């Protein structure tokens, strides 16, 4: 993803990076200025880090550099012990290859439209609170989902949400935010039709007619939807649901359950947990990973447990 402005932040004090362990830290801060709020809040992000005890120093980077490459090049000199990403779920997804190569824990400053990963991890959505988490919380493991070699934090899906991602242009996301999702979804919803798909998992083959199949690594997606009420991005499982409804108005009736993550209680919703899954369709269908179209069916999903470490509040037992 292009449009990332980079800053290097050196901690003036000490950050808690684990139980009873504190030492000075150096963080690489990458702010996606093309995220909905990124351009206006880049300076606010630096101020929030300073307020949390960080000394931030911005530096220029070549225009058009991807976030993953920014992570790799920015951390190449060494001496850094964390990466801080400012942006939305698309920014975080784009940074995954760089984070894997750098091998450093990362923090999140939620500057995007939906900020689903931040909400799944319990990270405050205001800058000051998120900065405090980065400065004081321990780094905890987080899983990654993977489809056809493309990693994702939150959800990958085919069907309605992938068509919505294709229809929802970045300009409307910037201009309208969550309203952009609603406006585009309303028009698409009335045109949605079930399609055939084969689900291969856990030694079985299920042939279904569906509007959408979603494979979740995290808990939240789509700026307000929930994969499953007990899903977590660190539980070592993929949560899958298939919306096997026949009329668009049934999706409207399902909306409260989709928001709570209890849609699996419906007769027309298939829900299960797994670590590997393959989706096959008669014709190629696009796959939406964290809001971006990255591949197509046939789609092979896998879980990469504890692939990265993130600064987030401790999970409740």
Coordinates of C-alpha atoms in Angstrom, one line a residue:
X1 CA 0.0 0.0 0.0
X2 CA 1.4 3.4 -1.0
X3 CA 1.3 6.6 0.8
X4 CA 2.9 5.7 4.1
X5 CA 4.8 8.4 5.9
X6 CA 7.4 7.0 8.3
X7 CA 8.8 8.3 11.6
X8 CA 11.3 6.8 14.0
X9 CA 10.3 7.0 17.7
X10 CA 12.8 6.6 20.4
X11 CA 11.5 6.1 23.9
X12 CA 12.7 8.6 26.5
X13 CA 11.7 6.5 29.4
X14 CA 11.2 2.8 29.8
X15 CA 8.3 0.7 28.4
X16 CA 7.0 -2.5 30.0
X17 CA 7.5 -5.2 27.5
X18 CA 6.8 -8.1 29.8
X19 CA 6.1 -9.0 33.4
X20 CA 8.7 -7.5 35.7
X21 CA 10.8 -6.6 32.7
X22 CA 11.4 -3.0 31.6
X23 CA 14.1 -1.6 29.3
X24 CA 14.5 1.3 26.9
X25 CA 12.9 0.7 23.5
X26 CA 13.1 2.1 19.9
X27 CA 10.1 1.9 17.7
X28 CA 9.6 2.4 13.9
X29 CA 6.4 4.3 13.3
X30 CA 4.6 4.0 10.0
X31 CA 1.5 6.1 9.3
X32 CA -0.6 5.5 6.3
X33 CA -1.6 9.0 5.2
X34 CA -4.0 7.5 2.7
X35 CA -6.1 5.9 5.4
X36 CA -9.4 7.8 6.0
X37 CA -8.0 9.8 8.9
X38 CA -4.3 9.2 8.4
X39 CA -3.4 12.4 6.6
X40 CA -5.0 14.6 9.2
X41 CA -3.9 12.6 12.2
X42 CA -0.2 11.9 11.4
X43 CA 0.9 14.7 13.6
X44 CA -1.6 13.7 16.3
X45 CA -0.2 10.2 16.2
X46 CA 3.3 11.5 16.9
X47 CA 1.9 13.7 19.7
X48 CA 0.1 10.7 21.3
X49 CA 3.3 8.7 21.3
X50 CA 5.2 11.6 22.9
X51 CA 2.5 11.8 25.5
X52 CA 3.0 8.1 26.2
X53 CA 6.7 8.7 26.9
X54 CA 8.0 8.3 23.3
X55 CA 10.2 10.7 21.4
X56 CA 9.2 10.7 17.8
X57 CA 11.2 11.9 14.8
X58 CA 9.7 11.8 11.3
X59 CA 11.7 11.2 8.2
X60 CA 10.8 11.3 4.5
X61 CA 10.4 8.1 2.4
X62 CA 10.0 7.7 -1.4
X63 CA 6.5 8.3 -2.6
X64 CA 4.7 5.1 -3.6
X65 CA 6.6 2.8 -1.2
X66 CA 4.5 0.0 0.2
X67 CA 4.0 -0.4 3.9
X68 CA 5.7 -3.8 3.9
X69 CA 8.8 -2.4 2.2
X70 CA 8.8 0.5 4.6
X71 CA 8.9 -1.9 7.6
X72 CA 11.8 -3.8 6.0
X73 CA 13.8 -0.8 5.0
X74 CA 13.0 1.1 8.1
X75 CA 14.2 -1.6 10.5
X76 CA 17.2 -2.6 8.4
X77 CA 19.7 -0.4 10.3
X78 CA 18.8 -2.4 13.5
X79 CA 18.3 -1.2 17.0
X80 CA 14.6 -1.2 16.8
X81 CA 12.5 -3.4 19.1
X82 CA 9.0 -2.7 17.8
X83 CA 7.0 -1.4 14.8
X84 CA 4.0 1.0 15.2
X85 CA 1.5 1.1 12.4
X86 CA -0.9 4.0 12.1
X87 CA -3.9 3.3 9.8
X88 CA -6.7 0.9 9.2
X89 CA -7.1 -2.8 8.6
X90 CA -5.9 -2.4 5.0
X91 CA -2.6 -0.8 6.2
X92 CA -2.1 -3.6 8.7
X93 CA -2.7 -6.3 6.1
X94 CA -0.3 -4.6 3.7
X95 CA 2.4 -4.5 6.3
X96 CA 2.2 -8.3 7.1
X97 CA 5.0 -9.4 4.8
X98 CA 7.3 -6.8 6.2
X99 CA 6.4 -7.6 9.8
X100 CA 7.2 -11.3 9.2
X101 CA 10.6 -10.4 7.7
X102 CA 11.5 -7.9 10.4
X103 CA 10.5 -10.3 13.2
X104 CA 9.6 -7.5 15.6
X105 CA 6.4 -7.1 17.7
X106 CA 4.1 -4.3 16.4
X107 CA 1.7 -1.8 17.9
X108 CA -1.5 -0.3 16.4
X109 CA -2.7 3.3 16.2
X110 CA -6.2 3.0 14.8
X111 CA -6.6 5.6 12.1
X112 CA -8.8 3.7 9.6
X113 CA -12.5 3.3 8.8
X114 CA -13.3 0.1 10.7
X115 CA -10.3 -0.8 12.8
X116 CA -11.5 -4.3 13.2
X117 CA -8.2 -5.8 14.4
X118 CA -7.8 -3.2 17.1
X119 CA -11.3 -3.9 18.3
X120 CA -10.7 -7.7 18.3
X121 CA -7.6 -7.2 20.4
X122 CA -9.2 -4.7 22.8
X123 CA -7.0 -1.8 21.8
X124 CA -8.5 1.6 22.5
X125 CA -9.7 3.4 19.4
X126 CA -8.5 6.8 20.5
X127 CA -4.9 7.7 19.8
X128 CA -3.8 8.4 23.4
X129 CA -5.2 5.1 24.8
X130 CA -3.6 3.1 21.9
X131 CA -0.3 4.8 22.4
X132 CA -0.3 4.0 26.1
X133 CA -0.9 0.3 25.2
X134 CA 2.1 0.4 22.9
X135 CA 4.3 2.0 25.6
X136 CA 3.2 -0.2 28.5
X137 CA 1.6 -3.5 27.4
X138 CA 3.4 -6.8 26.9
X139 CA 3.7 -8.1 23.3
X140 CA 1.3 -11.1 22.9
X141 CA 1.1 -13.7 20.1
X142 CA -1.4 -13.3 17.4
X143 CA -2.4 -15.8 14.6
X144 CA -2.6 -15.2 10.9
X145 CA -5.0 -16.6 8.4
X146 CA -3.7 -17.4 5.0
X147 CA -5.6 -18.0 1.7
X148 CA -3.6 -19.0 -1.4
X149 CA -0.5 -17.7 0.2
X150 CA -2.1 -14.3 1.1
X151 CA -2.0 -13.6 4.8
X152 CA -4.8 -11.8 6.7
X153 CA -5.6 -10.7 10.2
X154 CA -9.4 -10.5 10.3
X155 CA -11.5 -12.3 7.7
X156 CA -11.3 -13.6 4.2
X157 CA -14.5 -14.2 2.3
X158 CA -16.2 -14.9 -1.1
X159 CA -19.6 -13.8 -2.2
X160 CA -21.4 -10.7 -1.0
X161 CA -18.6 -9.1 1.0
X162 CA -16.1 -9.6 -1.8
X163 CA -18.5 -8.1 -4.3
X164 CA -19.0 -5.2 -1.9
X165 CA -15.2 -4.6 -1.6
X166 CA -15.1 -4.5 -5.4
X167 CA -17.9 -2.0 -5.6
X168 CA -16.9 0.2 -2.7
X169 CA -14.2 2.5 -4.0
X170 CA -11.5 4.0 -1.7
X171 CA -12.8 7.5 -2.5
X172 CA -16.2 6.7 -1.0
X173 CA -14.6 5.1 2.0
X174 CA -12.6 8.3 2.7
X175 CA -15.6 10.5 2.1
X176 CA -18.3 8.6 3.9
X177 CA -16.5 6.2 6.2
X178 CA -18.8 3.5 7.6
X179 CA -21.7 5.2 5.8
X180 CA -19.9 4.2 2.6
X181 CA -20.2 0.6 3.5
X182 CA -23.9 1.0 4.2
X183 CA -24.7 2.9 1.0
X184 CA -22.8 0.4 -1.2
X185 CA -24.2 -2.6 0.6
X186 CA -27.8 -1.5 0.3
X187 CA -27.6 -1.4 -3.5
X188 CA -25.7 -4.6 -3.8
X189 CA -28.0 -6.5 -1.3
X190 CA -31.0 -6.4 -3.6
X191 CA -29.0 -7.9 -6.4
X192 CA -27.3 -10.6 -4.4
X193 CA -28.1 -14.2 -5.6
X194 CA -27.0 -17.6 -4.1
X195 CA -24.2 -19.5 -5.8
X196 CA -22.8 -23.0 -5.5
X197 CA -19.7 -23.8 -3.5
X198 CA -17.9 -26.9 -2.2
X199 CA -16.4 -26.7 1.3
X200 CA -13.6 -29.2 1.9
X201 CA -12.6 -29.5 5.5
X202 CA -11.8 -32.0 8.2
X203 CA -12.1 -35.0 5.8
X204 CA -15.5 -34.0 4.5
X205 CA -17.0 -32.3 1.4
X206 CA -20.1 -30.1 1.8
X207 CA -21.9 -28.8 -1.3
X208 CA -24.0 -25.8 -0.5
X209 CA -25.9 -22.8 -2.1
X210 CA -24.8 -19.6 -0.3
X211 CA -24.7 -15.8 -0.5
X212 CA -21.3 -15.6 1.3
X213 CA -18.7 -17.8 3.0
X214 CA -16.5 -16.0 5.6
X215 CA -13.3 -17.5 7.1
X216 CA -12.3 -15.6 10.2
X217 CA -9.0 -15.4 12.1
X218 CA -10.1 -12.5 14.2
X219 CA -13.4 -11.6 15.8
X220 CA -14.6 -8.5 14.0
X221 CA -14.9 -7.6 10.3
X222 CA -16.8 -5.3 8.0
X223 CA -16.9 -2.4 10.4
X224 CA -19.4 -3.9 12.8
X225 CA -19.9 -7.6 11.9
X226 CA -18.7 -10.4 14.2
X227 CA -17.4 -13.7 13.0
X228 CA -18.4 -15.6 16.1
X229 CA -19.1 -14.3 19.6
X230 CA -16.2 -16.4 21.1
X231 CA -13.7 -16.0 18.2
X232 CA -10.2 -14.5 19.0
X233 CA -7.2 -13.7 16.8
X234 CA -5.0 -15.8 19.1
X235 CA -7.1 -19.0 19.7
X236 CA -5.4 -21.2 17.1
X237 CA -8.6 -21.7 15.0
X238 CA -10.4 -20.4 11.9
X239 CA -14.1 -19.6 12.4
X240 CA -16.2 -20.2 9.3
X241 CA -19.8 -19.3 8.5
X242 CA -21.8 -19.7 5.3
X243 CA -25.0 -17.6 4.8
X244 CA -27.2 -20.1 3.0
X245 CA -30.3 -17.8 2.6
X246 CA -32.4 -17.5 -0.5
X247 CA -33.8 -14.0 -0.3
X248 CA -32.0 -10.7 0.3
X249 CA -34.4 -9.6 3.1
X250 CA -33.3 -12.6 5.1
X251 CA -29.9 -10.9 5.4
X252 CA -31.6 -7.9 6.8
X253 CA -33.3 -10.0 9.4
X254 CA -29.9 -11.7 10.2
X255 CA -28.1 -8.4 10.8
X256 CA -28.5 -8.3 14.6
X257 CA -27.1 -11.8 14.8
X258 CA -24.2 -11.0 12.5
X259 CA -23.3 -8.0 14.7
X260 CA -23.3 -10.2 17.8
X261 CA -21.6 -13.2 16.2
X262 CA -24.5 -15.5 16.9
X263 CA -25.6 -16.1 13.3
X264 CA -24.7 -19.8 13.7
X265 CA -27.9 -20.3 15.6
X266 CA -29.9 -19.7 12.5
X267 CA -31.1 -22.8 10.5
X268 CA -29.9 -21.2 7.2
X269 CA -26.4 -20.4 8.5
X270 CA -23.6 -23.1 8.5
X271 CA -20.9 -22.4 11.1
X272 CA -17.9 -24.5 12.2
X273 CA -14.3 -24.2 13.3
X274 CA -11.3 -25.6 11.6
X275 CA -7.6 -25.0 10.8
X276 CA -7.7 -25.8 7.1
X277 CA -10.4 -25.3 4.4
X278 CA -10.7 -25.3 0.7
X279 CA -13.5 -23.5 -1.3
X280 CA -14.3 -24.5 -4.9
X281 CA -16.7 -22.8 -7.2
X282 CA -17.9 -23.4 -10.7
X283 CA -16.4 -20.1 -11.9
X284 CA -13.7 -18.1 -10.3
X285 CA -14.8 -15.8 -7.6
X286 CA -12.8 -13.1 -6.0
X287 CA -11.6 -13.5 -2.4
X288 CA -11.7 -10.5 0.0
X289 CA -8.9 -10.4 2.6
X290 CA -9.2 -7.7 5.2
X291 CA -11.1 -5.5 2.8
X292 CA -8.9 -6.0 -0.3
X293 CA -9.4 -8.4 -3.2
X294 CA -6.2 -10.4 -3.3
X295 CA -6.9 -13.8 -4.9
X296 CA -9.8 -16.0 -6.3
X297 CA -11.3 -19.5 -6.0
X298 CA -10.3 -22.2 -5.7
X299 CA -9.2 -20.9 -2.4
X300 CA -7.1 -22.9 0.2
X301 CA -7.2 -21.5 3.7
X302 CA -4.7 -22.3 6.5
X303 CA -3.9 -21.0 9.9
X304 CA -0.5 -19.7 11.0
X305 CA -0.7 -19.8 14.8
X306 CA 1.3 -17.3 16.8
X307 CA 2.9 -15.9 13.6
X308 CA 3.4 -12.4 15.0
X309 CA 3.4 -10.5 18.3
X310 CA 1.3 -7.4 19.0
X311 CA 1.2 -4.9 21.8
X312 CA -2.3 -5.4 23.2
X313 CA -4.1 -5.5 26.6
X314 CA -3.9 -8.8 28.3
X315 CA -6.6 -11.2 27.4
X316 CA -9.2 -12.0 30.1
X317 CA -9.1 -15.6 31.3

